[in-house]
Tab-separated table of C-alpha atoms in Angstrom:
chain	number	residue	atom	x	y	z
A	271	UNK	CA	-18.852	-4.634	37.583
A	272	UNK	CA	-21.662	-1.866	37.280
A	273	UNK	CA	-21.910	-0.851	33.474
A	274	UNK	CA	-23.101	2.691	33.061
A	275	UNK	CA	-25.677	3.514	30.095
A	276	UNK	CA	-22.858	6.216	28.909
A	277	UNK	CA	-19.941	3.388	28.777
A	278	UNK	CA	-22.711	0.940	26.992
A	279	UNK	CA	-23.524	3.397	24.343
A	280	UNK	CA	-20.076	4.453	24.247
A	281	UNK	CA	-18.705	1.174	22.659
A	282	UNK	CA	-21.070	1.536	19.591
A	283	UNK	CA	-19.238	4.176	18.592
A	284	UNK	CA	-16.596	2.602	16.228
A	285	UNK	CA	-19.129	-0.391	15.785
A	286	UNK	CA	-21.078	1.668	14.112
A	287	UNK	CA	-19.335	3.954	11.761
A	288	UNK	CA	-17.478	0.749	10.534
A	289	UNK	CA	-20.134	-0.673	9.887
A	290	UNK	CA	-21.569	2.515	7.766
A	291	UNK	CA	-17.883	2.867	6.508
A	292	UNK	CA	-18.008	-0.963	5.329
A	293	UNK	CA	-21.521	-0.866	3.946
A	294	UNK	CA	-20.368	2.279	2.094
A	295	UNK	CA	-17.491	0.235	0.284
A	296	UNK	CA	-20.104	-2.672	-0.932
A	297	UNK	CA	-21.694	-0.247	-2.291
A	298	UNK	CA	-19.158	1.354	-4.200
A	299	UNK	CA	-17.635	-1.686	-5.162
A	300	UNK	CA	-21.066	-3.182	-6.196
A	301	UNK	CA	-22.222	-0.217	-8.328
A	302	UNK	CA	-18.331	0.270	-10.210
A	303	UNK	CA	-18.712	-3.675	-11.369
A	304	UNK	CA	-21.745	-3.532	-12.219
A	305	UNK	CA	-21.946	-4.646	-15.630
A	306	UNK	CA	-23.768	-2.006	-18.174
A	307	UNK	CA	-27.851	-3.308	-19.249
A	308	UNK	CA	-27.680	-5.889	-21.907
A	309	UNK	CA	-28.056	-4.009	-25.264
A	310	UNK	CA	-31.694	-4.005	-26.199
A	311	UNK	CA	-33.157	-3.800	-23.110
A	312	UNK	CA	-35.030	-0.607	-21.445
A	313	UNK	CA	-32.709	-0.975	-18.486
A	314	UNK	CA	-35.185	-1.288	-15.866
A	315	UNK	CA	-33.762	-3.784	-13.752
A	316	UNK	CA	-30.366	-1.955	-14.085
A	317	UNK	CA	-32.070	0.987	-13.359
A	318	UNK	CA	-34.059	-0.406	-9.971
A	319	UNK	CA	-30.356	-2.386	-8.717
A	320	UNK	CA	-28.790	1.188	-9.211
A	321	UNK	CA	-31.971	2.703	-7.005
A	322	UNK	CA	-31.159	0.261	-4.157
A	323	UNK	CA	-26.969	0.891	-4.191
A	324	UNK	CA	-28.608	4.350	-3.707
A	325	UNK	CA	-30.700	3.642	-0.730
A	326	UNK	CA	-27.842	1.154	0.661
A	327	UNK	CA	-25.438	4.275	0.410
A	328	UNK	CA	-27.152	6.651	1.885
A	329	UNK	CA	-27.859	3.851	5.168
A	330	UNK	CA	-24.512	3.379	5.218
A	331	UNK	CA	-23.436	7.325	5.091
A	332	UNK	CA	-26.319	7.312	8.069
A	333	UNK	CA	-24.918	4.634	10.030
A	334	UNK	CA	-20.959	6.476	9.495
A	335	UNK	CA	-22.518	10.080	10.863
A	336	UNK	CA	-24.727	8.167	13.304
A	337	UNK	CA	-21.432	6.285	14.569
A	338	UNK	CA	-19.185	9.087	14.897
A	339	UNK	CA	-21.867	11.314	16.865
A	340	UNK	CA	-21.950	8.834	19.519
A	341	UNK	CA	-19.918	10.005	22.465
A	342	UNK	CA	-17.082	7.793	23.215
A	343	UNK	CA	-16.907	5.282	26.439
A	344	UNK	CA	-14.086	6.141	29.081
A	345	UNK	CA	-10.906	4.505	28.021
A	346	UNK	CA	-12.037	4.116	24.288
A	347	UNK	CA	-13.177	5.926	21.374
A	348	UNK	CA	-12.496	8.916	19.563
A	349	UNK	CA	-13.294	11.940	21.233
A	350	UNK	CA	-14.499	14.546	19.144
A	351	UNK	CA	-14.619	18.438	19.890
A	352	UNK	CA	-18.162	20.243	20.005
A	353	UNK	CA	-17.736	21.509	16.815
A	354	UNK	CA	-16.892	18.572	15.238
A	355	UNK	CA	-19.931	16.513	16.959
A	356	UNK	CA	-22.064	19.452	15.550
A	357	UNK	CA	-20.135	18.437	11.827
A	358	UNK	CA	-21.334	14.880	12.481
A	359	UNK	CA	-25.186	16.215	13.361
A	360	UNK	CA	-25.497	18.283	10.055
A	361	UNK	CA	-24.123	15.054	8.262
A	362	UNK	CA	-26.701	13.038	10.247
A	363	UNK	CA	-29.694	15.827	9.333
A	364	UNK	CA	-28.771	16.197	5.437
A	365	UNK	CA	-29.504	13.135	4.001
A	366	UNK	CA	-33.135	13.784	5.079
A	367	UNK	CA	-33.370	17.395	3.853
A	368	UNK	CA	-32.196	16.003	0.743
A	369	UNK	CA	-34.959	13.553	0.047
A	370	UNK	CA	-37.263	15.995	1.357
A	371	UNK	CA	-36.285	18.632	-0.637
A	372	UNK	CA	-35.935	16.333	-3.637
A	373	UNK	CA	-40.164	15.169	-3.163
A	374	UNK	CA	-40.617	18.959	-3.025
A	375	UNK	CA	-39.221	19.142	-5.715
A	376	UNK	CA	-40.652	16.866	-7.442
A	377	UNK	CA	-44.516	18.407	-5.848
A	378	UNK	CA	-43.532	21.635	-6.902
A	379	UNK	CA	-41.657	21.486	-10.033
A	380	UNK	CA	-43.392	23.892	-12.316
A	381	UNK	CA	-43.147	26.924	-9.760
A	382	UNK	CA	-39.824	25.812	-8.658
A	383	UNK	CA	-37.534	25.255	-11.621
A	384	UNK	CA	-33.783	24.481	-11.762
A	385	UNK	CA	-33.111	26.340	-8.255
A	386	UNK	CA	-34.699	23.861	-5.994
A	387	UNK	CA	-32.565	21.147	-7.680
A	388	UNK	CA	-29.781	22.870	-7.174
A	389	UNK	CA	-30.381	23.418	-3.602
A	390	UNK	CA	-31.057	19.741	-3.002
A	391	UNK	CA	-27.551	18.684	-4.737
A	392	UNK	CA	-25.871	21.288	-2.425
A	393	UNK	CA	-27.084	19.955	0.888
A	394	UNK	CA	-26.675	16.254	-0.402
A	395	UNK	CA	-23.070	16.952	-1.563
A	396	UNK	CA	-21.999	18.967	1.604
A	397	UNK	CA	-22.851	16.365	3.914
A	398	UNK	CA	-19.879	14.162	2.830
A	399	UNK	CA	-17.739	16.862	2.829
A	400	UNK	CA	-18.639	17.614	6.590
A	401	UNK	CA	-17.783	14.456	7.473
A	402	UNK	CA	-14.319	14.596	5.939
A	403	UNK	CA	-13.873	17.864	7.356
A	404	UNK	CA	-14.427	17.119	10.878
A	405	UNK	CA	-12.673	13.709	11.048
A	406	UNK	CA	-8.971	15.517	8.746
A	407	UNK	CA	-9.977	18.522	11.901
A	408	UNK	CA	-9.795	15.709	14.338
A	409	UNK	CA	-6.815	13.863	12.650
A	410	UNK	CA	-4.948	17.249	12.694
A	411	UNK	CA	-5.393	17.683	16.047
A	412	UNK	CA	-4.168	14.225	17.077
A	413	UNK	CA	-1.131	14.834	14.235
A	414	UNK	CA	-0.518	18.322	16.459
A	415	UNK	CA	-0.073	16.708	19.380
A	416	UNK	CA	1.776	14.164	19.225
A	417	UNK	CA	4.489	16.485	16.969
């Protein structure tokens, strides 16, 4: 049996955004047990741990867009609409605008003020809500049709 690179690249689909969806829940899980910084210290090390659940998060919200923007194998897979796969893509993209805006922010902070900050939190905080949107679109669509 011939395997084409399409079917092949179409089973990492659900692979993938499980494993983003499962990395996600460590880290939630990890950072609401975490116990608070012993009193009396500067809370460094609580401080770094809570920089990596951070970086862990935002892999894991990677890997969930990444996963879902794969197009599904024949046979398997969710199949997504254009508009939905272009959802997924602006997910994909905003993690890295936000870092990059955040360092420019961080360059430029005297000239920018409050503004750039602002604009940062908006793109980071939209991406999860693109993702919600376009898998509830997708799960409305399956609800629709089967109803």
């Amino acid at each position: 049996m011939r395997w084409s690179l399409r079917t092949v690249l179409g089973s990492l689909q659900l692979p993938v955004a499980g494993a983003g969806v499962a990395l996600l829940a460590f880290v939630w899980w990890t950072a609401a047990t975490m116990p608070p910084p012993p009193p009396g210290s500067d809370g460094f090390a609580h401080g770094l741990a809570g920089f990596f659940l951070l970086v862990f998060g935002v892999v894991g919200f990677v890997l969930l867009a990444g996963g879902l923007l794969i197009p599904p194998g024949p046979g398997y897979g969710v199949h997504f609409t254009r508009r939905q796969r272009w959802l997924f893509a602006y997910a994909l993209v905003a993690p890295a605008l936000a870092v990059g805006g955040f360092l420019a922010t961080v360059v430029l902070s005297a000239g920018l003020g409050g503004l750039a900050g602002s604009a940062v939190s908006l793109v980071a905080l939209t991406a999860p809500l693109a993702v919600l949107v376009g898998v509830g679109w997708r799960g409305a669509q399956v609800a629709a049709a089967r109803f």
